[in-house]
Amino acid sequence: MDLKRLTATSCLVLGASALPVLAQEDTSSLCAGAGAGAQWAGGTQDASDIASAADYLGLTGNIPAGGQLTTLFTVSSPMMIRLEAQPTDAGDTVIDLLDATGTVIMSDDDGGGFLASRGEISVDPGTYCLVTSSYDGADMMAELRVSRLEQEALTVGEDTGGYGAACSAETEASPFYPEGALDSALEDGVARTASINAEPFYRFTLDGMQSLSITAENPEADPVLSLYDDSGQLLAENDDFDGLNSRVDFIDGLAAGSYCIALDSLGDANVPVTVTVSAFSEEQYMQGLYNNAEASPPLDGSYPVVALGQLETRMRRDIREGDDMVWVSFDVAEPGLVLIEGIATAGNDPMLTLFDDLGRRLDQNDDYGGTYDAQIAARVNAGTYMLAVGRPGGYYGTPGVTRLAIERFVSAR
């Protein structure tokens, strides 16, 4: 599934349930920089708490060609919420929900029925970013809605309520760890491999609070991973965290109890998928963010970043891609504009993501001008900038060489 995460300016029309937009607030630090230029779902931050909102928070927005629309909201108490996006005319929406750290905790394409998007997830108090994009990168208008489950839904949903079937205590599920509770085995991790058609559900138990991660891996299956508690409440859902593989993290831990892993396939449901449950690793978690270009790595030498040096007029490099992102840095001596081009060669399909030295994502682009080439034009100040070249998980196109060109322009004096 080609989930495009492109940054562009979009027009929002607030629905009747939201307040008018007032003065523009600085949102650049929210969701680890993903909130830059976004609008609050309720018009202002104070009016965008879905836990206390009298009605759903709704708006209509324009998603420009090759762009995305980011909407901010807050949650003041733990609860289940519903996120929806529906094309107003033609088009196919895709939604991603990001938490305050910028981590994608839920993704959906057609869970709202037909080409609309919908997801329901249990969230903790905090600030969240709902990112809506067009599946094929075309310009489109979409109606968006953030709501509590008792509030009116925007979409019809699917018969299953989203991806696959929900899992409750009565659902027949294979024991993930027949030896007993998973707690003692989390450090080394436990893995099970089977096709999704053969094993759509696994059940495991915990004796105590545990911070853990769950992954489902095989790009040919394009697995969607969901986790339910014993009452049938959806706790987390993910598609395409790392390439076409899925992952959910419970950093603050899961309490003692029984849990059900539900799997669905957007690809071949007959190929083997490896599901792994392991102790949460901060290092692996951060490396996953870097390799998805969801966050930029530090410049302290702990993660490979190729230093290109001072950008005087023009740089040109050939970047050999693989399964991991290639990160480069360059320095700018004075304010101006940089034009960055990633030229596809030998069947690859490059994506470019630009960050400043504080880790704020400035822009991301793929398939500029109807080609597989990528292009970013960004105003910059003096400082160091980091650029990710490649694809999350390397799953788009054929790994090859991206011809990278970076040019600097300064204002006429």
Short mmCIF file of C-alpha atoms in Angstrom, two decimals:
data_model
loop_
_atom_site.label_atom_id
_atom_site.label_comp_id
_atom_site.label_asym_id
_atom_site.label_seq_id
_atom_site.Cartn_x
_atom_site.Cartn_y
_atom_site.Cartn_z
CA MET A 1 0.00 0.00 0.00
CA ASP A 2 1.57 3.27 -1.11
CA LEU A 3 0.91 5.53 1.85
CA LYS A 4 2.22 8.92 0.81
CA ARG A 5 3.26 11.32 3.55
CA LEU A 6 3.80 14.57 1.67
CA THR A 7 3.89 18.00 3.27
CA ALA A 8 1.87 20.78 1.65
CA THR A 9 -0.40 23.64 2.62
CA SER A 10 -4.09 22.75 2.71
CA CYS A 11 -7.33 24.68 3.05
CA LEU A 12 -9.63 23.80 5.94
CA VAL A 13 -13.34 24.53 6.33
CA LEU A 14 -14.48 23.92 9.90
CA GLY A 15 -17.75 22.09 10.46
CA ALA A 16 -20.61 23.28 12.60
CA SER A 17 -19.31 21.43 15.63
CA ALA A 18 -16.00 23.33 15.63
CA LEU A 19 -15.13 26.91 16.56
CA PRO A 20 -13.82 29.44 14.02
CA VAL A 21 -10.08 29.57 13.41
CA LEU A 22 -8.52 32.39 15.37
CA ALA A 23 -4.90 33.57 15.39
CA GLN A 24 -2.45 31.05 13.97
CA GLU A 25 -0.79 29.12 16.79
CA ASP A 26 2.74 27.74 16.62
CA THR A 27 2.23 24.00 16.23
CA SER A 28 5.69 23.15 14.85
CA SER A 29 6.77 21.25 17.98
CA LEU A 30 3.70 19.01 18.17
CA CYS A 31 3.83 15.32 17.21
CA ALA A 32 7.63 15.61 16.92
CA GLY A 33 7.31 18.27 14.20
CA ALA A 34 4.54 16.61 12.19
CA GLY A 35 2.13 19.27 13.48
CA ALA A 36 3.94 22.11 11.70
CA GLY A 37 1.38 24.20 9.82
CA ALA A 38 -1.53 22.09 11.05
CA GLN A 39 -4.87 23.39 12.30
CA TRP A 40 -6.72 22.46 15.47
CA ALA A 41 -9.81 20.35 14.83
CA GLY A 42 -11.88 22.68 17.00
CA GLY A 43 -10.32 25.93 15.74
CA THR A 44 -8.17 26.42 18.86
CA GLN A 45 -6.34 24.09 21.21
CA ASP A 46 -8.82 24.72 24.04
CA ALA A 47 -11.74 23.76 21.79
CA SER A 48 -10.08 20.62 20.44
CA ASP A 49 -10.35 18.25 23.41
CA ILE A 50 -12.55 15.42 22.14
CA ALA A 51 -13.04 14.14 25.70
CA SER A 52 -14.98 17.27 26.67
CA ALA A 53 -16.40 18.32 23.28
CA ALA A 54 -20.21 18.44 23.23
CA ASP A 55 -20.21 17.03 19.69
CA TYR A 56 -17.79 15.53 17.23
CA LEU A 57 -14.98 17.70 15.84
CA GLY A 58 -15.49 17.91 12.08
CA LEU A 59 -14.02 19.84 9.17
CA THR A 60 -13.70 19.74 5.42
CA GLY A 61 -10.25 20.17 3.93
CA ASN A 62 -8.42 20.22 0.63
CA ILE A 63 -5.62 17.71 0.12
CA PRO A 64 -3.47 19.13 -2.69
CA ALA A 65 -1.90 16.90 -5.31
CA GLY A 66 0.92 14.99 -3.70
CA GLY A 67 0.08 16.56 -0.34
CA GLN A 68 -1.39 15.85 3.04
CA LEU A 69 -3.70 17.49 5.54
CA THR A 70 -2.78 17.41 9.24
CA THR A 71 -5.37 18.04 11.95
CA LEU A 72 -4.59 18.42 15.66
CA PHE A 73 -6.68 17.44 18.66
CA THR A 74 -6.20 16.61 22.33
CA VAL A 75 -7.56 13.99 24.71
CA SER A 76 -7.83 14.84 28.42
CA SER A 77 -8.83 11.40 29.71
CA PRO A 78 -8.26 7.79 28.53
CA MET A 79 -10.94 6.67 26.06
CA MET A 80 -11.82 5.04 22.77
CA ILE A 81 -12.05 7.48 19.87
CA ARG A 82 -13.04 7.25 16.22
CA LEU A 83 -11.07 8.87 13.37
CA GLU A 84 -12.66 9.20 9.91
CA ALA A 85 -12.00 10.70 6.49
CA GLN A 86 -14.43 10.57 3.58
CA PRO A 87 -13.94 11.96 0.04
CA THR A 88 -16.55 14.64 -0.70
CA ASP A 89 -16.57 13.84 -4.41
CA ALA A 90 -13.93 11.60 -5.96
CA GLY A 91 -10.76 10.22 -4.44
CA ASP A 92 -9.45 7.67 -1.94
CA THR A 93 -8.37 8.81 1.51
CA VAL A 94 -5.69 7.31 3.77
CA ILE A 95 -5.36 8.29 7.43
CA ASP A 96 -2.53 7.98 9.95
CA LEU A 97 -2.80 8.83 13.64
CA LEU A 98 0.39 10.13 15.27
CA ASP A 99 0.93 10.49 19.00
CA ALA A 100 2.90 13.26 20.72
CA THR A 101 6.22 11.53 19.91
CA GLY A 102 5.38 11.45 16.19
CA THR A 103 4.83 7.68 16.21
CA VAL A 104 2.17 6.30 13.87
CA ILE A 105 -0.18 4.36 16.18
CA MET A 106 -2.98 3.69 13.70
CA SER A 107 -3.34 3.63 9.91
CA ASP A 108 -6.32 2.96 7.66
CA ASP A 109 -7.21 3.12 4.00
CA ASP A 110 -10.73 1.84 3.35
CA GLY A 111 -12.03 0.95 6.84
CA GLY A 112 -14.85 3.49 6.50
CA GLY A 113 -16.44 1.60 3.64
CA PHE A 114 -15.64 1.87 -0.08
CA LEU A 115 -12.89 4.54 -0.36
CA ALA A 116 -13.43 6.23 3.02
CA SER A 117 -11.07 5.76 5.98
CA ARG A 118 -11.98 4.90 9.55
CA GLY A 119 -10.29 3.64 12.69
CA GLU A 120 -11.19 3.23 16.35
CA ILE A 121 -8.47 3.16 18.96
CA SER A 122 -7.98 3.46 22.72
CA VAL A 123 -5.80 6.47 23.54
CA ASP A 124 -4.25 8.02 26.63
CA PRO A 125 -4.35 11.75 27.47
CA GLY A 126 -2.18 13.80 25.14
CA THR A 127 -1.93 15.62 21.83
CA TYR A 128 -2.50 13.79 18.55
CA CYS A 129 -2.10 14.49 14.82
CA LEU A 130 -4.54 13.06 12.29
CA VAL A 131 -2.75 12.99 8.92
CA THR A 132 -4.94 12.54 5.85
CA SER A 133 -3.56 11.94 2.38
CA SER A 134 -4.76 10.82 -1.04
CA TYR A 135 -3.94 7.21 -1.87
CA ASP A 136 -3.02 8.02 -5.48
CA GLY A 137 -1.57 11.47 -4.75
CA ALA A 138 -4.35 13.30 -6.58
CA ASP A 139 -5.87 16.62 -5.49
CA MET A 140 -9.08 16.03 -3.55
CA MET A 141 -11.50 17.35 -0.94
CA ALA A 142 -12.29 15.27 2.13
CA GLU A 143 -14.52 15.54 5.16
CA LEU A 144 -12.76 14.63 8.42
CA ARG A 145 -14.16 13.75 11.82
CA VAL A 146 -12.77 13.04 15.30
CA SER A 147 -15.38 11.66 17.69
CA ARG A 148 -16.15 9.59 20.73
CA LEU A 149 -17.85 6.27 20.02
CA GLU A 150 -21.24 7.46 21.26
CA GLN A 151 -21.18 10.42 18.87
CA GLU A 152 -22.44 10.31 15.29
CA ALA A 153 -20.15 8.57 12.82
CA LEU A 154 -19.26 10.07 9.46
CA THR A 155 -18.77 6.83 7.53
CA VAL A 156 -20.76 3.62 7.25
CA GLY A 157 -17.77 1.48 8.18
CA GLU A 158 -17.23 -2.07 7.08
CA ASP A 159 -19.07 -5.12 8.36
CA THR A 160 -16.07 -5.98 10.51
CA GLY A 161 -15.77 -2.44 11.86
CA GLY A 162 -12.42 -1.92 10.13
CA TYR A 163 -9.60 -4.28 9.17
CA GLY A 164 -10.34 -7.96 9.65
CA ALA A 165 -12.63 -9.21 12.40
CA ALA A 166 -12.67 -8.02 16.00
CA CYS A 167 -11.48 -10.42 18.69
CA SER A 168 -13.34 -10.97 21.97
CA ALA A 169 -13.07 -13.52 24.76
CA GLU A 170 -15.36 -15.83 22.75
CA THR A 171 -13.27 -15.67 19.55
CA GLU A 172 -11.42 -18.87 18.74
CA ALA A 173 -7.71 -18.04 18.82
CA SER A 174 -4.51 -20.09 18.87
CA PRO A 175 -2.35 -19.86 22.01
CA PHE A 176 0.64 -17.68 21.14
CA TYR A 177 2.76 -19.06 23.99
CA PRO A 178 1.38 -22.45 25.10
CA GLU A 179 3.85 -22.62 28.01
CA GLY A 180 1.87 -19.98 29.93
CA ALA A 181 2.17 -16.26 30.62
CA LEU A 182 4.56 -14.40 28.31
CA ASP A 183 6.34 -12.30 30.95
CA SER A 184 9.47 -14.42 31.40
CA ALA A 185 9.92 -14.96 27.65
CA LEU A 186 9.70 -11.32 26.55
CA GLU A 187 13.42 -10.56 26.88
CA ASP A 188 14.33 -13.08 24.17
CA GLY A 189 11.03 -12.62 22.35
CA VAL A 190 8.51 -15.18 21.13
CA ALA A 191 7.70 -15.68 17.44
CA ARG A 192 5.04 -17.66 15.60
CA THR A 193 4.91 -18.13 11.83
CA ALA A 194 1.84 -19.09 9.81
CA SER A 195 -0.31 -17.69 7.03
CA ILE A 196 -3.03 -15.25 8.03
CA ASN A 197 -5.64 -17.53 6.46
CA ALA A 198 -4.43 -20.35 8.73
CA GLU A 199 -3.97 -18.29 11.93
CA PRO A 200 -5.93 -15.01 11.95
CA PHE A 201 -5.96 -14.79 15.78
CA TYR A 202 -3.45 -15.46 18.57
CA ARG A 203 -4.07 -15.13 22.30
CA PHE A 204 -1.51 -14.51 25.06
CA THR A 205 -1.55 -13.63 28.75
CA LEU A 206 0.56 -11.47 31.05
CA ASP A 207 1.03 -11.92 34.79
CA GLY A 208 2.12 -8.31 35.34
CA MET A 209 2.59 -4.92 33.71
CA GLN A 210 4.96 -5.25 30.73
CA SER A 211 6.34 -2.81 28.15
CA LEU A 212 6.36 -4.71 24.88
CA SER A 213 6.30 -4.56 21.09
CA ILE A 214 4.36 -6.70 18.62
CA THR A 215 5.34 -7.05 14.96
CA ALA A 216 3.84 -8.85 11.94
CA GLU A 217 6.27 -9.33 9.07
CA ASN A 218 6.10 -10.40 5.44
CA PRO A 219 5.72 -7.68 2.80
CA GLU A 220 4.03 -10.11 0.40
CA ALA A 221 1.13 -10.43 2.86
CA ASP A 222 1.05 -6.70 3.72
CA PRO A 223 -0.26 -7.61 7.20
CA VAL A 224 -2.48 -5.39 9.33
CA LEU A 225 -1.94 -5.93 13.06
CA SER A 226 -4.56 -5.24 15.76
CA LEU A 227 -4.54 -5.93 19.50
CA TYR A 228 -7.69 -6.40 21.60
CA ASP A 229 -8.16 -6.88 25.32
CA ASP A 230 -10.31 -9.66 26.77
CA SER A 231 -13.45 -7.51 26.59
CA GLY A 232 -13.04 -7.05 22.84
CA GLN A 233 -11.81 -3.44 23.04
CA LEU A 234 -9.36 -2.43 20.33
CA LEU A 235 -6.15 -1.21 21.97
CA ALA A 236 -3.98 -0.55 18.93
CA GLU A 237 -3.88 -1.13 15.19
CA ASN A 238 -1.19 -0.62 12.59
CA ASP A 239 -0.49 -1.13 8.91
CA ASP A 240 2.80 -0.34 7.11
CA PHE A 241 4.96 0.72 10.07
CA ASP A 242 8.14 -0.56 8.41
CA GLY A 243 7.59 -0.93 4.70
CA LEU A 244 4.61 -3.25 4.38
CA ASN A 245 5.27 -4.79 7.80
CA SER A 246 3.26 -3.76 10.88
CA ARG A 247 4.18 -2.96 14.47
CA VAL A 248 2.54 -1.69 17.66
CA ASP A 249 4.43 -0.57 20.77
CA PHE A 250 3.20 -0.35 24.35
CA ILE A 251 5.86 1.85 25.88
CA ASP A 252 3.95 2.50 29.11
CA GLY A 253 3.11 -1.19 29.37
CA LEU A 254 0.19 -3.59 29.18
CA ALA A 255 -1.42 -4.63 32.44
CA ALA A 256 -1.80 -8.23 33.58
CA GLY A 257 -4.55 -9.95 31.62
CA SER A 258 -5.47 -11.79 28.42
CA TYR A 259 -4.94 -10.24 24.98
CA CYS A 260 -5.78 -11.18 21.41
CA ILE A 261 -3.67 -10.44 18.32
CA ALA A 262 -5.85 -10.10 15.20
CA LEU A 263 -4.33 -10.22 11.71
CA ASP A 264 -5.66 -9.19 8.33
CA SER A 265 -3.92 -9.24 4.95
CA LEU A 266 -3.95 -6.56 2.26
CA GLY A 267 -1.77 -8.79 0.08
CA ASP A 268 -1.43 -12.56 -0.14
CA ALA A 269 -3.10 -14.12 2.91
CA ASN A 270 -1.60 -17.53 2.14
CA VAL A 271 2.09 -16.64 2.57
CA PRO A 272 3.72 -17.13 6.01
CA VAL A 273 3.68 -14.12 8.36
CA THR A 274 5.97 -14.00 11.39
CA VAL A 275 4.38 -12.47 14.49
CA THR A 276 6.79 -11.55 17.29
CA VAL A 277 6.07 -10.33 20.82
CA SER A 278 9.12 -9.02 22.68
CA ALA A 279 10.17 -6.61 25.40
CA PHE A 280 10.07 -2.99 24.25
CA SER A 281 13.53 -1.79 23.16
CA GLU A 282 14.14 1.95 23.13
CA GLU A 283 17.04 1.51 20.71
CA GLN A 284 15.05 -0.57 18.24
CA TYR A 285 12.09 1.77 18.59
CA MET A 286 14.20 4.84 17.72
CA GLN A 287 15.94 3.02 14.86
CA GLY A 288 12.50 2.21 13.47
CA LEU A 289 11.57 5.90 13.58
CA TYR A 290 14.80 6.84 11.79
CA ASN A 291 14.31 4.20 9.10
CA ASN A 292 10.74 5.39 8.49
CA ALA A 293 11.84 9.05 8.35
CA GLU A 294 9.40 9.70 11.20
CA ALA A 295 12.26 11.28 13.18
CA SER A 296 15.81 12.35 12.38
CA PRO A 297 18.82 10.65 14.00
CA PRO A 298 21.27 12.47 16.30
CA LEU A 299 24.46 13.92 14.88
CA ASP A 300 26.64 12.50 17.66
CA GLY A 301 27.96 9.57 15.65
CA SER A 302 25.66 6.98 17.24
CA TYR A 303 23.75 6.54 13.97
CA PRO A 304 25.25 6.63 10.45
CA VAL A 305 24.79 10.03 8.83
CA VAL A 306 26.97 10.98 5.83
CA ALA A 307 28.23 14.57 6.26
CA LEU A 308 28.29 16.31 2.86
CA GLY A 309 29.78 19.51 4.27
CA GLN A 310 29.06 23.12 3.35
CA LEU A 311 26.52 23.72 0.58
CA GLU A 312 28.09 26.48 -1.48
CA THR A 313 26.22 26.33 -4.79
CA ARG A 314 25.47 22.77 -5.86
CA MET A 315 26.17 19.24 -4.63
CA ARG A 316 25.70 16.02 -6.56
CA ARG A 317 25.92 12.53 -5.09
CA ASP A 318 24.81 9.06 -6.06
CA ILE A 319 23.08 7.34 -3.13
CA ARG A 320 22.86 3.55 -3.19
CA GLU A 321 19.65 2.49 -1.47
CA GLY A 322 18.92 -0.75 0.33
CA ASP A 323 16.44 -1.85 2.95
CA ASP A 324 17.38 1.07 5.22
CA MET A 325 17.12 4.81 4.75
CA VAL A 326 20.34 6.63 3.83
CA TRP A 327 20.82 9.80 5.90
CA VAL A 328 23.00 12.72 4.80
CA SER A 329 23.63 16.13 6.35
CA PHE A 330 24.68 19.44 4.83
CA ASP A 331 25.44 22.90 6.19
CA VAL A 332 24.02 26.23 5.04
CA ALA A 333 25.94 29.43 5.86
CA GLU A 334 23.19 32.00 5.31
CA PRO A 335 19.41 32.21 4.75
CA GLY A 336 18.11 31.27 1.33
CA LEU A 337 16.34 28.50 -0.54
CA VAL A 338 17.50 24.96 -1.23
CA LEU A 339 16.27 22.82 -4.10
CA ILE A 340 16.78 19.10 -3.57
CA GLU A 341 16.19 16.54 -6.32
CA GLY A 342 16.24 12.75 -6.10
CA ILE A 343 16.41 11.26 -9.58
CA ALA A 344 15.19 7.67 -9.98
CA THR A 345 17.49 5.25 -11.78
CA ALA A 346 17.26 1.53 -12.64
CA GLY A 347 13.65 1.15 -11.52
CA ASN A 348 13.93 2.61 -8.01
CA ASP A 349 11.40 5.09 -6.59
CA PRO A 350 13.13 7.53 -4.21
CA MET A 351 11.51 9.56 -1.46
CA LEU A 352 13.11 12.60 0.19
CA THR A 353 12.49 13.85 3.74
CA LEU A 354 14.14 17.02 5.08
CA PHE A 355 14.73 17.89 8.75
CA ASP A 356 16.47 20.77 10.51
CA ASP A 357 19.09 20.19 13.22
CA LEU A 358 16.42 20.26 15.95
CA GLY A 359 14.60 17.33 14.35
CA ARG A 360 11.70 19.29 12.88
CA ARG A 361 10.44 17.78 9.64
CA LEU A 362 10.41 20.54 7.04
CA ASP A 363 9.17 18.68 3.99
CA GLN A 364 8.75 15.29 2.36
CA ASN A 365 8.17 14.46 -1.29
CA ASP A 366 7.68 11.54 -3.63
CA ASP A 367 6.79 11.29 -7.33
CA TYR A 368 7.18 14.96 -8.25
CA GLY A 369 5.63 16.08 -11.53
CA GLY A 370 4.03 12.74 -12.32
CA THR A 371 7.37 10.88 -12.33
CA TYR A 372 9.17 8.62 -9.86
CA ASP A 373 11.62 11.45 -9.15
CA ALA A 374 11.34 13.38 -5.86
CA GLN A 375 11.84 17.11 -5.30
CA ILE A 376 11.87 19.45 -2.30
CA ALA A 377 12.14 23.25 -2.36
CA ALA A 378 12.52 24.76 1.13
CA ARG A 379 13.41 28.10 2.63
CA VAL A 380 16.26 27.65 5.08
CA ASN A 381 18.25 29.64 7.62
CA ALA A 382 21.91 29.20 8.47
CA GLY A 383 22.43 25.82 10.10
CA THR A 384 22.72 22.08 9.60
CA TYR A 385 20.06 20.07 7.76
CA MET A 386 19.47 16.31 7.52
CA LEU A 387 18.00 14.52 4.54
CA ALA A 388 16.63 10.97 4.42
CA VAL A 389 16.90 9.29 1.02
CA GLY A 390 14.97 6.08 0.40
CA ARG A 391 11.75 4.37 1.37
CA PRO A 392 10.44 3.05 4.69
CA GLY A 393 11.60 -0.55 4.70
CA GLY A 394 12.79 -0.15 1.10
CA TYR A 395 9.56 -1.71 -0.15
CA TYR A 396 8.69 0.63 -3.01
CA GLY A 397 10.25 -0.02 -6.36
CA THR A 398 13.58 -1.76 -6.80
CA PRO A 399 16.49 -0.84 -4.50
CA GLY A 400 19.00 0.98 -6.66
CA VAL A 401 20.81 4.29 -7.01
CA THR A 402 19.23 7.70 -6.43
CA ARG A 403 21.03 10.60 -8.09
CA LEU A 404 20.91 13.36 -5.48
CA ALA A 405 21.34 17.04 -6.37
CA ILE A 406 21.19 19.87 -3.80
CA GLU A 407 21.32 23.50 -4.96
CA ARG A 408 21.36 26.71 -2.90
CA PHE A 409 19.78 30.00 -3.92
CA VAL A 410 20.09 33.34 -2.12
CA SER A 411 17.90 36.44 -2.33
CA ALA A 412 18.97 39.16 -4.77
CA ARG A 413 20.52 42.09 -2.92
#
